[in-house]
Structure formats: C-alpha cells, structure tokens
C-alpha cells in the first residue's frame, strides 16, 4: 500500500520542480464504453494514480505551487446514494480531503468556474494536451479569455507545457514503498507461472493454462497488467500472440508471458517450458543459450552501467551461441556489426517497469543511452524465435520460440530480481513439473 503521506510527498516534489507561478492539471482517465451501457473495466490514468491514488473517473487534480509548498485541489464526483446503489461507495469531496489528503475539494461541475479563477496570476500551465480534445479546447478558451480581459490587474498564463517530462522522471525512480508493492506484484505473477508449470499436460489447451494464471491473480487481489501470452509450439514465435486457444502438443514448448497488476503496479514475467515436462535436446540447447544471455544481461543491470549495455550483453551471448550452434553463419564481429542476429532476435532486451508495464521514463539523455541508477526497475527479456518455415537453419530448430523475462531493480549493490520466485534453470523447471 502506498500511504497518503507518500502521495503528498510526490505532489510536493512535483510542485517544487514546477515552481511558483505555475499550475499543474492532471485529469482522471475517462470511462470507455464497450457497448451500450456496458463499460470496459476502469483503469485510472497512471499519472493521476501516482499523484493521488484515487481510482474514480470524473475527477481532476490541480496543484498550485506557492513559495513554500502549495495547494492540492481535487475536483471529483459528489457522493450520490442513487449511483452508489449501483456502483458501490464513492469518495466524494469530503473523502478527497479526509482520506486523500487534499487541501480542498469541489464537485467536478464546479471546475468550469473555479479553474479559470485559479489560472489567474499563473505564468505557466503544466498539462498534457492531446488526451481529451474537449477539455483541451476548454482550457485554451479560458486562457485566451483571461489574456483578452481589458485592463486586467492579473497575469494570465503564457504557455501550456507538457507535464510528462518532469513527472515521468519522478516515476522512473521507485521509492521503498513502491518497491514493496512491486515485490508483491512479482510474487503473485511468479506463483501463477509456477502453477501453470505444475498443471501443464499435453492435450490441455492454451486457454486452460490462461485460466490458471487468472485464478492465481484474482485470488491474490491482482489483475493482469496486460493480456497474457500463452503460446504453445510455433505460436511462441508470434511476439504478441494472444489468441490462446490451441491445444498443447506433446514435445512442444510453451511460452507464457504474463504479469500481474497489484495496487496499480505491474509485473511482467516470461517463462518457456516443455509441455510434457522434459526439454528435448535442441530445445534445451536453445533454452540454455537464452538463459545464459539473460543472466549476463541481468549482471549488467547495475548502477553506473548504461541502458544499452544490458541489451548488448544479451546480444553478444546470443550471437556467439547461435554461431556455435550453426544457426547463424559467419564471424562474430561481422554478425554484431551487420546485426544478422536480428533475424532471430528482433526486440529489445527490456523496458522500464512500474505503474505501466511499459513504464514511462527516457531511455536516452542528450542522445546518449541513459545511465542506470538505484531505484530504477526494468525487465530483462532476451529471446530467440525461429519461424517454422525458416529454411536457413537445420530442421531441429524450426518452430522454436523462447523468451525468459524477469523484473529487475537496479540497486547500489547486486541487481534485485523481483520475479525470482519462478524457476528458470532446466533442472529447476523439470523438477517442479515432475513433482
Ligand atoms: N509483456 C510485454 C512485454 O514483455 O514487454
Ligand atoms: Mn516485458
Ligand atoms: Mn512480458
């Protein structure tokens, strides 16, 4: 759980960065209609969640920095007994102050009148345009109205600046409490992967395994942080495979890429294991190569290293291994230089992880790969994917897709593997599946 005091600290930090004379606006995510009066499951906008923890739609957070500190104002839906009868308890303006630590709270309907007043004497508005066309127009309208007032005695805002740069840099460095939540998110996902390994048998379907994952997530107060990928055999070579319907064949591998979302924070884990519990010779050879690449890449996820170092560490091991196995031809330096490894390893080795599965934060600064620092969380997920029709390799390799993905915290010391609860060596996986 992230405490109210931590949300308050984040808001203060953001207001300090924005500075006096600015005003910050962050809107809750809109509800989305699935059809008629049925909505998609609601997920709060991560920036909004990060700054206040409120999970309701129809809300807007306004931060008004002052010389010292500043004011947090929430516009939200008033409690409504009729609506609560259908949808359950609402926070309301009183709850926004009492439970969410706001300095002031007003009904969302009042924003139209109060927000323009709040914009007076502010030089800069921090707000991410492009998420809500209607509100963008409204905001620009208020600004031009203020600027056009005759003989005005107040300053009107001169610019609307994107908030993402400042806020997303804050989100990149995880606090102790955030890491606690992310550990739990990874623990639950790890348990789901273990369960999948334990129940998997030839003849089951990908859908049945998918259901087992959901069982563990739901039982532990989690949702999925993205649609799980459950791909048997060559389906594993389709990077975003989500159909999850086919039967699992004896002798095939199964790739599962599934993560939980706990208290808003994502985990993202991939394991690839044999449907019948035993890797074949070629499967094992490729698996151990991907594992070696992953371990080497994780070892590079250290403070002071660069983002690209992690990827290149994996690329070097994979390339050397593919040359040794005869999957790639030619010489090592040439394969790296000409990027021939991309024939079988197309994606990057990871991404930031946090409230979003592909979390926010820059990967480059001033055109250079970013230096890793303590508190950053990233995935490390090398893979190899050999299409079933790939004629350039021996038959035994065709149709094998393997990825191994863990969630890593950069620390002052050794990299912390949040997802260590799910086995990944051949011996560990075969023994769990045999048990
Ligand atoms: N599950 C999405 C990814 O691994 O990036
Ligand atoms: Mn990932
Ligand atoms: Mn993944």
Short mmCIF file of C-alpha atoms and ligand atoms in Angstrom, two decimals:
data_model
loop_
_atom_site.label_atom_id
_atom_site.label_comp_id
_atom_site.label_asym_id
_atom_site.label_seq_id
_atom_site.Cartn_x
_atom_site.Cartn_y
_atom_site.Cartn_z
CA UNK A 1 0.00 0.00 0.00
CA UNK A 2 1.18 3.47 -0.84
CA UNK A 3 0.40 5.76 2.08
CA UNK A 4 -1.39 9.09 1.82
CA UNK A 5 1.80 10.76 3.09
CA UNK A 6 3.77 9.39 0.14
CA UNK A 7 1.26 10.76 -2.36
CA UNK A 8 1.55 14.08 -0.59
CA UNK A 9 5.34 13.93 -0.83
CA UNK A 10 5.11 13.28 -4.58
CA UNK A 11 2.78 16.23 -5.08
CA UNK A 12 5.12 18.49 -3.09
CA UNK A 13 8.11 17.34 -5.12
CA UNK A 14 6.30 17.97 -8.38
CA UNK A 15 5.19 21.42 -7.24
CA UNK A 16 8.76 22.23 -6.22
CA UNK A 17 10.01 21.23 -9.69
CA UNK A 18 7.26 23.18 -11.47
CA UNK A 19 7.94 26.24 -9.35
CA UNK A 20 5.97 29.19 -8.11
CA UNK A 21 3.89 30.84 -10.79
CA UNK A 22 2.89 27.58 -12.37
CA UNK A 23 -0.22 25.43 -12.09
CA UNK A 24 -0.46 21.70 -12.74
CA UNK A 25 -3.53 19.92 -14.08
CA UNK A 26 -3.93 16.15 -14.26
CA UNK A 27 -7.19 14.54 -15.25
CA UNK A 28 -8.52 11.11 -14.35
CA UNK A 29 -8.87 8.62 -17.21
CA UNK A 30 -12.27 8.69 -18.91
CA UNK A 31 -14.61 5.73 -18.75
CA UNK A 32 -14.82 3.83 -22.02
CA UNK A 33 -17.97 2.27 -23.41
CA UNK A 34 -17.65 -1.35 -24.52
CA UNK A 35 -21.17 -1.43 -25.90
CA UNK A 36 -24.46 0.21 -24.96
CA UNK A 37 -24.35 0.77 -21.20
CA UNK A 38 -21.52 -1.71 -20.58
CA UNK A 39 -18.13 -0.21 -19.81
CA UNK A 40 -14.61 -1.57 -20.19
CA UNK A 41 -13.09 -2.30 -16.77
CA UNK A 42 -11.96 1.07 -15.47
CA UNK A 43 -8.23 1.71 -15.10
CA UNK A 44 -7.08 5.02 -13.71
CA UNK A 45 -4.52 7.06 -15.67
CA UNK A 46 -1.13 6.21 -14.19
CA UNK A 47 -0.01 9.84 -13.81
CA UNK A 48 -3.18 10.61 -11.87
CA UNK A 49 -2.88 7.47 -9.77
CA UNK A 50 0.74 8.31 -9.00
CA UNK A 51 -0.17 11.72 -7.62
CA UNK A 52 -3.21 10.91 -5.51
CA UNK A 53 -4.20 7.22 -5.53
CA UNK A 54 -7.84 7.98 -6.43
CA UNK A 55 -9.31 5.29 -8.66
CA UNK A 56 -12.51 7.03 -9.73
CA UNK A 57 -13.31 8.52 -13.12
CA UNK A 58 -14.73 12.04 -13.48
CA UNK A 59 -12.00 13.68 -11.43
CA UNK A 60 -9.27 16.27 -11.92
CA UNK A 61 -6.30 17.12 -9.73
CA UNK A 62 -5.00 20.68 -9.71
CA UNK A 63 -1.75 21.56 -7.98
CA UNK A 64 -0.99 25.19 -7.29
CA UNK A 65 2.61 25.67 -6.13
CA UNK A 66 3.27 28.54 -3.72
CA UNK A 67 6.52 29.97 -2.40
CA UNK A 68 6.54 27.28 0.25
CA UNK A 69 4.73 24.07 -0.65
CA UNK A 70 1.46 24.71 -2.39
CA UNK A 71 -2.11 23.58 -2.57
CA UNK A 72 -3.66 20.33 -3.83
CA UNK A 73 -7.21 20.71 -5.09
CA UNK A 74 -9.40 17.83 -6.24
CA UNK A 75 -12.44 18.21 -8.44
CA UNK A 76 -14.42 14.98 -8.28
CA UNK A 77 -17.90 13.50 -8.32
CA UNK A 78 -20.03 14.24 -5.30
CA UNK A 79 -21.31 11.20 -3.48
CA UNK A 80 -24.71 10.15 -4.77
CA UNK A 81 -26.73 7.50 -2.92
CA UNK A 82 -28.55 6.51 -6.11
CA UNK A 83 -25.35 5.93 -8.00
CA UNK A 84 -23.76 4.20 -5.00
CA UNK A 85 -26.60 1.68 -5.02
CA UNK A 86 -25.45 0.52 -8.46
CA UNK A 87 -21.71 1.04 -8.34
CA UNK A 88 -20.73 0.97 -4.67
CA UNK A 89 -19.22 3.61 -2.38
CA UNK A 90 -17.80 6.82 -3.86
CA UNK A 91 -15.08 9.00 -2.39
CA UNK A 92 -16.79 12.35 -2.79
CA UNK A 93 -15.33 15.75 -1.95
CA UNK A 94 -15.29 15.01 1.79
CA UNK A 95 -13.38 11.78 1.22
CA UNK A 96 -10.94 13.55 -1.08
CA UNK A 97 -9.92 15.78 1.82
CA UNK A 98 -10.23 13.29 4.68
CA UNK A 99 -8.78 10.18 3.01
CA UNK A 100 -6.74 11.50 0.10
CA UNK A 101 -5.07 14.42 1.85
CA UNK A 102 -6.37 17.16 -0.45
CA UNK A 103 -6.27 20.73 0.80
CA UNK A 104 -9.55 21.48 -0.92
CA UNK A 105 -12.09 19.50 -2.91
CA UNK A 106 -15.03 20.59 -5.08
CA UNK A 107 -17.53 18.84 -7.25
CA UNK A 108 -16.31 18.31 -10.81
CA UNK A 109 -19.13 20.53 -12.08
CA UNK A 110 -17.53 23.46 -10.27
CA UNK A 111 -14.30 23.15 -12.23
CA UNK A 112 -15.67 25.26 -15.06
CA UNK A 113 -15.98 28.23 -12.75
CA UNK A 114 -13.15 27.68 -10.27
CA UNK A 115 -10.37 26.53 -12.55
CA UNK A 116 -10.32 29.71 -14.68
CA UNK A 117 -10.05 31.68 -11.41
CA UNK A 118 -7.15 29.52 -10.34
CA UNK A 119 -5.35 30.21 -13.62
CA UNK A 120 -5.13 33.91 -12.85
CA UNK A 121 -1.67 35.06 -11.85
CA UNK A 122 -0.11 31.83 -13.05
CA UNK A 123 2.54 32.17 -15.75
CA UNK A 124 2.68 28.56 -16.87
CA UNK A 125 0.21 25.72 -17.05
CA UNK A 126 1.60 22.20 -16.87
CA UNK A 127 -0.87 19.97 -18.64
CA UNK A 128 -0.53 17.18 -21.22
CA UNK A 129 -2.54 18.22 -24.25
CA UNK A 130 -3.91 15.59 -26.59
CA UNK A 131 -5.63 13.26 -24.15
CA UNK A 132 -9.02 14.94 -24.07
CA UNK A 133 -9.91 17.13 -27.02
CA UNK A 134 -12.92 18.72 -25.35
CA UNK A 135 -11.02 19.75 -22.23
CA UNK A 136 -8.02 20.94 -24.30
CA UNK A 137 -10.34 23.36 -26.11
CA UNK A 138 -11.93 24.47 -22.86
CA UNK A 139 -8.56 25.18 -21.27
CA UNK A 140 -7.24 27.11 -24.26
CA UNK A 141 -10.51 29.06 -24.28
CA UNK A 142 -10.10 30.06 -20.62
CA UNK A 143 -6.54 31.16 -21.21
CA UNK A 144 -7.42 33.33 -24.19
CA UNK A 145 -10.34 34.81 -22.30
CA UNK A 146 -8.06 35.74 -19.40
CA UNK A 147 -5.49 37.24 -21.73
CA UNK A 148 -8.13 39.23 -23.55
CA UNK A 149 -9.66 40.83 -20.43
CA UNK A 150 -9.42 44.64 -20.74
CA UNK A 151 -7.42 46.48 -18.04
CA UNK A 152 -6.72 43.26 -16.25
CA UNK A 153 -4.77 43.53 -13.00
CA UNK A 154 -3.55 39.94 -13.02
CA UNK A 155 -1.08 37.97 -15.03
CA UNK A 156 -2.55 35.44 -17.48
CA UNK A 157 -0.73 32.21 -18.36
CA UNK A 158 1.63 32.48 -21.32
CA UNK A 159 2.24 28.82 -22.03
CA UNK A 160 0.92 25.30 -21.67
CA UNK A 161 3.82 22.93 -21.07
CA UNK A 162 3.72 19.14 -21.18
CA UNK A 163 3.91 17.64 -17.71
CA UNK A 164 5.23 14.29 -18.84
CA UNK A 165 8.94 15.11 -18.84
CA UNK A 166 9.03 16.18 -15.19
CA UNK A 167 6.51 13.72 -13.84
CA UNK A 168 7.79 10.71 -15.75
CA UNK A 169 11.29 11.26 -14.48
CA UNK A 170 9.92 11.11 -10.94
CA UNK A 171 8.03 7.92 -11.75
CA UNK A 172 11.20 6.27 -13.01
CA UNK A 173 12.82 6.21 -9.55
CA UNK A 174 10.86 3.85 -7.33
CA UNK A 175 10.52 4.53 -3.60
CA UNK A 176 10.85 1.92 -0.90
CA UNK A 177 7.05 1.63 -0.71
CA UNK A 178 6.72 1.25 -4.47
CA UNK A 179 9.34 -1.49 -4.47
CA UNK A 180 7.36 -3.23 -1.73
CA UNK A 181 4.24 -3.19 -3.89
CA UNK A 182 6.21 -4.31 -6.96
CA UNK A 183 7.71 -7.21 -4.99
CA UNK A 184 4.19 -8.38 -4.21
CA UNK A 185 3.09 -7.93 -7.83
CA UNK A 186 6.03 -10.07 -8.96
CA UNK A 187 5.43 -12.65 -6.20
CA UNK A 188 1.87 -13.21 -7.36
CA UNK A 189 2.89 -13.43 -11.03
CA UNK A 190 5.66 -15.87 -10.09
CA UNK A 191 3.14 -18.03 -8.24
CA UNK A 192 0.88 -18.03 -11.29
CA UNK A 193 3.75 -19.15 -13.53
CA UNK A 194 4.64 -21.95 -11.08
CA UNK A 195 1.03 -23.09 -11.05
CA UNK A 196 0.98 -23.13 -14.86
CA UNK A 197 4.10 -25.32 -14.93
CA UNK A 198 2.60 -27.67 -12.36
CA UNK A 199 -0.72 -28.22 -14.11
CA UNK A 200 0.50 -28.26 -17.71
CA UNK A 201 0.00 -31.56 -19.58
CA UNK A 202 -0.09 -32.48 -23.29
CA UNK A 203 -3.66 -32.23 -24.61
CA UNK A 204 -4.60 -29.25 -22.46
CA UNK A 205 -5.31 -26.01 -24.30
CA UNK A 206 -3.55 -22.68 -24.07
CA UNK A 207 -6.87 -21.32 -22.79
CA UNK A 208 -6.87 -23.70 -19.83
CA UNK A 209 -3.40 -22.51 -18.85
CA UNK A 210 -4.53 -18.90 -19.31
CA UNK A 211 -7.38 -19.64 -16.89
CA UNK A 212 -4.93 -21.00 -14.30
CA UNK A 213 -2.97 -17.74 -14.44
CA UNK A 214 -6.13 -15.72 -13.89
CA UNK A 215 -7.05 -17.96 -10.97
CA UNK A 216 -3.88 -17.05 -9.10
CA UNK A 217 -4.07 -13.35 -9.98
CA UNK A 218 -7.67 -12.98 -8.95
CA UNK A 219 -7.23 -14.94 -5.72
CA UNK A 220 -4.46 -12.51 -4.73
CA UNK A 221 -6.29 -9.23 -5.46
CA UNK A 222 -4.50 -8.73 -8.75
CA UNK A 223 -5.49 -8.09 -12.31
CA UNK A 224 -3.39 -8.82 -15.35
CA UNK A 225 -1.03 -5.98 -16.22
CA UNK A 226 -1.51 -6.82 -19.95
CA UNK A 227 -3.16 -9.59 -21.94
CA UNK A 228 -1.24 -12.79 -21.16
CA UNK A 229 0.59 -14.55 -23.98
CA UNK A 230 0.16 -18.33 -23.76
CA UNK A 231 1.77 -19.72 -26.88
CA UNK A 232 2.45 -23.41 -27.47
CA UNK A 233 4.94 -24.59 -30.11
CA UNK A 234 5.42 -22.18 -33.00
CA UNK A 235 2.80 -19.79 -31.54
CA UNK A 236 5.68 -18.64 -29.34
CA UNK A 237 7.28 -17.14 -32.45
CA UNK A 238 4.38 -14.67 -32.76
CA UNK A 239 5.61 -11.97 -30.41
CA UNK A 240 2.19 -10.58 -29.47
CA UNK A 241 0.25 -13.85 -29.64
CA UNK A 242 -2.90 -13.50 -27.53
CA UNK A 243 -5.40 -15.89 -29.14
CA UNK A 244 -4.51 -18.52 -26.50
CA UNK A 245 -6.79 -21.23 -27.86
CA UNK A 246 -4.69 -24.02 -29.36
CA UNK A 247 -4.11 -27.46 -27.96
CA UNK A 248 -0.72 -28.06 -26.34
CA UNK A 249 1.20 -30.81 -28.08
CA UNK A 250 3.47 -33.41 -26.52
CA UNK A 251 7.04 -32.45 -27.42
CA UNK A 252 6.34 -28.73 -27.84
CA UNK A 253 7.47 -25.86 -25.67
CA UNK A 254 5.01 -23.44 -24.08
CA UNK A 255 5.88 -19.75 -23.78
CA UNK A 256 3.94 -17.81 -21.14
CA UNK A 257 4.35 -14.06 -20.84
CA UNK A 258 2.06 -12.92 -18.04
CA UNK A 259 2.26 -10.28 -15.36
CA UNK A 260 0.06 -9.16 -12.50
CA UNK A 261 -1.03 -5.69 -11.53
CA UNK A 262 -1.11 -5.20 -7.77
CA UNK A 263 -2.15 -1.88 -6.24
CA UNK A 264 -1.57 -0.30 -9.65
CA UNK A 265 1.94 -1.68 -10.19
CA UNK A 266 2.84 -4.14 -12.93
CA UNK A 267 4.99 -7.22 -13.05
CA UNK A 268 5.99 -8.80 -16.36
CA UNK A 269 7.36 -12.34 -16.41
CA UNK A 270 8.06 -14.81 -19.20
CA UNK A 271 8.96 -18.47 -18.93
CA UNK A 272 9.27 -21.10 -21.65
CA UNK A 273 8.95 -24.73 -20.60
CA UNK A 274 8.23 -28.13 -22.14
CA UNK A 275 4.55 -29.12 -22.29
CA UNK A 276 5.45 -32.69 -21.26
CA UNK A 277 7.91 -31.66 -18.56
CA UNK A 278 11.16 -32.60 -20.37
CA UNK A 279 13.14 -30.41 -22.79
CA UNK A 280 14.30 -32.18 -25.97
CA UNK A 281 17.98 -31.86 -26.91
CA UNK A 282 17.56 -28.95 -29.35
CA UNK A 283 15.01 -27.19 -27.12
CA UNK A 284 17.39 -27.46 -24.21
CA UNK A 285 20.35 -26.16 -26.23
CA UNK A 286 18.43 -23.07 -27.33
CA UNK A 287 16.87 -22.58 -23.90
CA UNK A 288 20.23 -22.64 -22.15
CA UNK A 289 21.57 -20.14 -24.64
CA UNK A 290 18.73 -17.70 -23.94
CA UNK A 291 19.18 -18.26 -20.21
CA UNK A 292 22.92 -17.55 -20.44
CA UNK A 293 22.13 -14.33 -22.32
CA UNK A 294 19.56 -13.34 -19.72
CA UNK A 295 21.89 -13.96 -16.77
CA UNK A 296 24.65 -11.97 -18.46
CA UNK A 297 22.23 -9.11 -19.21
CA UNK A 298 20.92 -9.08 -15.62
CA UNK A 299 24.51 -8.86 -14.42
CA UNK A 300 24.80 -5.64 -16.44
CA UNK A 301 21.73 -4.06 -14.80
CA UNK A 302 23.88 -2.18 -12.34
CA UNK A 303 24.18 1.44 -11.26
CA UNK A 304 26.67 3.23 -13.49
CA UNK A 305 26.05 0.99 -16.50
CA UNK A 306 24.10 2.26 -19.46
CA UNK A 307 20.70 1.11 -20.65
CA UNK A 308 22.24 -0.15 -23.90
CA UNK A 309 24.86 -2.22 -22.04
CA UNK A 310 22.11 -4.56 -20.84
CA UNK A 311 20.85 -5.15 -24.37
CA UNK A 312 24.29 -5.55 -25.90
CA UNK A 313 25.32 -8.02 -23.20
CA UNK A 314 22.40 -10.24 -24.24
CA UNK A 315 23.07 -9.73 -27.94
CA UNK A 316 26.71 -10.82 -27.60
CA UNK A 317 25.85 -14.05 -25.80
CA UNK A 318 23.00 -14.88 -28.18
CA UNK A 319 25.09 -14.17 -31.26
CA UNK A 320 28.07 -16.22 -30.07
CA UNK A 321 25.72 -19.08 -29.18
CA UNK A 322 23.85 -19.02 -32.49
CA UNK A 323 27.17 -19.13 -34.35
CA UNK A 324 28.30 -22.11 -32.23
CA UNK A 325 25.03 -23.95 -32.90
CA UNK A 326 25.24 -23.22 -36.64
CA UNK A 327 22.05 -21.16 -36.63
CA UNK A 328 23.99 -18.10 -37.78
CA UNK A 329 26.85 -18.32 -40.23
CA UNK A 330 29.98 -16.23 -40.40
CA UNK A 331 32.14 -14.45 -37.95
CA UNK A 332 31.20 -12.90 -34.58
CA UNK A 333 32.28 -9.30 -35.20
CA UNK A 334 30.60 -9.28 -38.56
CA UNK A 335 27.35 -10.72 -37.10
CA UNK A 336 27.30 -7.96 -34.47
CA UNK A 337 28.23 -5.25 -36.95
CA UNK A 338 25.73 -6.31 -39.60
CA UNK A 339 23.14 -7.22 -36.95
CA UNK A 340 22.44 -10.58 -38.53
CA UNK A 341 21.29 -11.78 -35.08
CA UNK A 342 18.15 -9.68 -35.71
CA UNK A 343 16.89 -12.48 -37.93
CA UNK A 344 16.11 -14.41 -34.73
CA UNK A 345 16.20 -11.72 -32.03
CA UNK A 346 14.13 -8.75 -33.17
CA UNK A 347 13.14 -7.00 -29.98
CA UNK A 348 14.95 -5.05 -27.32
CA UNK A 349 16.13 -6.71 -24.11
CA UNK A 350 13.76 -4.82 -21.84
CA UNK A 351 11.85 -1.74 -20.80
CA UNK A 352 11.13 0.27 -17.66
CA UNK A 353 8.51 -1.25 -15.37
CA UNK A 354 6.21 0.45 -12.86
CA UNK A 355 2.61 1.63 -12.88
CA UNK A 356 2.64 0.86 -16.60
CA UNK A 357 4.04 -2.37 -17.91
CA UNK A 358 6.00 -0.41 -20.49
CA UNK A 359 6.64 2.29 -17.98
CA UNK A 360 7.46 5.92 -18.56
CA UNK A 361 10.92 7.47 -18.47
CA UNK A 362 13.52 8.39 -21.05
CA UNK A 363 15.91 5.74 -22.36
CA UNK A 364 18.30 8.32 -23.75
CA UNK A 365 19.55 11.62 -22.43
CA UNK A 366 21.02 14.14 -24.87
CA UNK A 367 21.30 11.40 -27.46
CA UNK A 368 23.20 9.04 -25.15
CA UNK A 369 21.98 5.83 -23.63
CA UNK A 370 20.80 6.55 -20.08
CA UNK A 371 22.90 5.60 -17.10
CA UNK A 372 21.22 3.16 -14.73
CA UNK A 373 20.66 4.38 -11.18
CA UNK A 374 19.42 2.78 -7.95
CA UNK A 375 15.63 2.60 -7.77
CA UNK A 376 15.07 2.09 -11.47
CA UNK A 377 13.13 -1.06 -12.36
CA UNK A 378 13.46 -2.76 -15.73
CA UNK A 379 12.66 -6.05 -17.37
CA UNK A 380 15.39 -8.24 -18.85
CA UNK A 381 13.86 -10.44 -21.52
CA UNK A 382 16.05 -11.85 -24.28
CA UNK A 383 14.56 -14.42 -26.62
CA UNK A 384 15.09 -16.39 -29.80
CA UNK A 385 12.36 -17.05 -32.33
CA UNK A 386 12.88 -19.44 -35.22
CA UNK A 387 10.00 -19.44 -37.64
CA UNK A 388 8.66 -22.92 -38.59
CA UNK A 389 9.37 -22.16 -42.27
CA UNK A 390 12.90 -20.91 -41.68
CA UNK A 391 14.89 -22.76 -44.36
CA UNK A 392 18.30 -21.34 -43.45
CA UNK A 393 18.58 -23.46 -40.27
CA UNK A 394 18.50 -27.18 -39.54
CA UNK A 395 15.06 -28.70 -39.17
CA UNK A 396 15.52 -29.39 -35.46
CA UNK A 397 15.49 -25.66 -34.65
CA UNK A 398 12.41 -24.73 -36.65
CA UNK A 399 9.28 -23.60 -34.82
CA UNK A 400 11.05 -22.99 -31.52
CA UNK A 401 10.35 -19.70 -29.75
CA UNK A 402 11.90 -18.97 -26.37
CA UNK A 403 11.90 -15.93 -24.10
CA UNK A 404 12.91 -15.60 -20.47
CA UNK A 405 11.85 -12.42 -18.69
CA UNK A 406 12.47 -11.17 -15.17
CA UNK A 407 11.84 -7.90 -13.34
CA UNK A 408 14.99 -6.28 -12.01
CA UNK A 409 15.65 -3.45 -9.56
CA UNK A 410 18.88 -1.53 -10.01
CA UNK A 411 20.41 -1.15 -6.54
CA UNK A 412 23.65 0.18 -5.07
CA UNK A 413 24.72 -3.42 -4.92
CA UNK A 414 23.63 -6.62 -6.71
CA UNK A 415 20.64 -6.39 -9.08
CA UNK A 416 17.48 -7.47 -7.23
CA UNK A 417 15.36 -9.97 -9.16
CA UNK A 418 11.76 -9.28 -8.13
CA UNK A 419 10.49 -12.31 -10.04
CA UNK A 420 12.91 -14.83 -8.57
CA UNK A 421 10.04 -16.95 -7.23
CA UNK A 422 9.62 -18.79 -10.53
CA UNK A 423 12.31 -21.30 -11.53
CA UNK A 424 14.27 -20.86 -14.72
CA UNK A 425 17.08 -23.40 -14.98
CA UNK A 426 16.30 -26.58 -16.91
CA UNK A 427 16.83 -28.70 -13.80
CA UNK A 428 14.60 -26.50 -11.59
CA UNK A 429 11.79 -26.37 -14.15
CA UNK A 430 11.88 -30.10 -14.90
CA UNK A 431 11.90 -30.92 -11.21
CA UNK A 432 8.93 -28.60 -10.45
CA UNK A 433 6.99 -30.13 -13.34
CA UNK A 434 7.78 -33.68 -12.21
CA UNK A 435 6.73 -33.05 -8.61
N1 LIG B 1 4.58 -8.46 -21.92
C1 LIG B 1 5.04 -7.40 -22.69
C2 LIG B 1 6.49 -7.33 -22.69
O1 LIG B 1 7.14 -8.27 -22.30
O2 LIG B 1 7.07 -6.34 -22.99
MN1 LIG B 2 8.34 -7.08 -20.95
MN1 LIG B 3 6.44 -9.72 -20.96
#
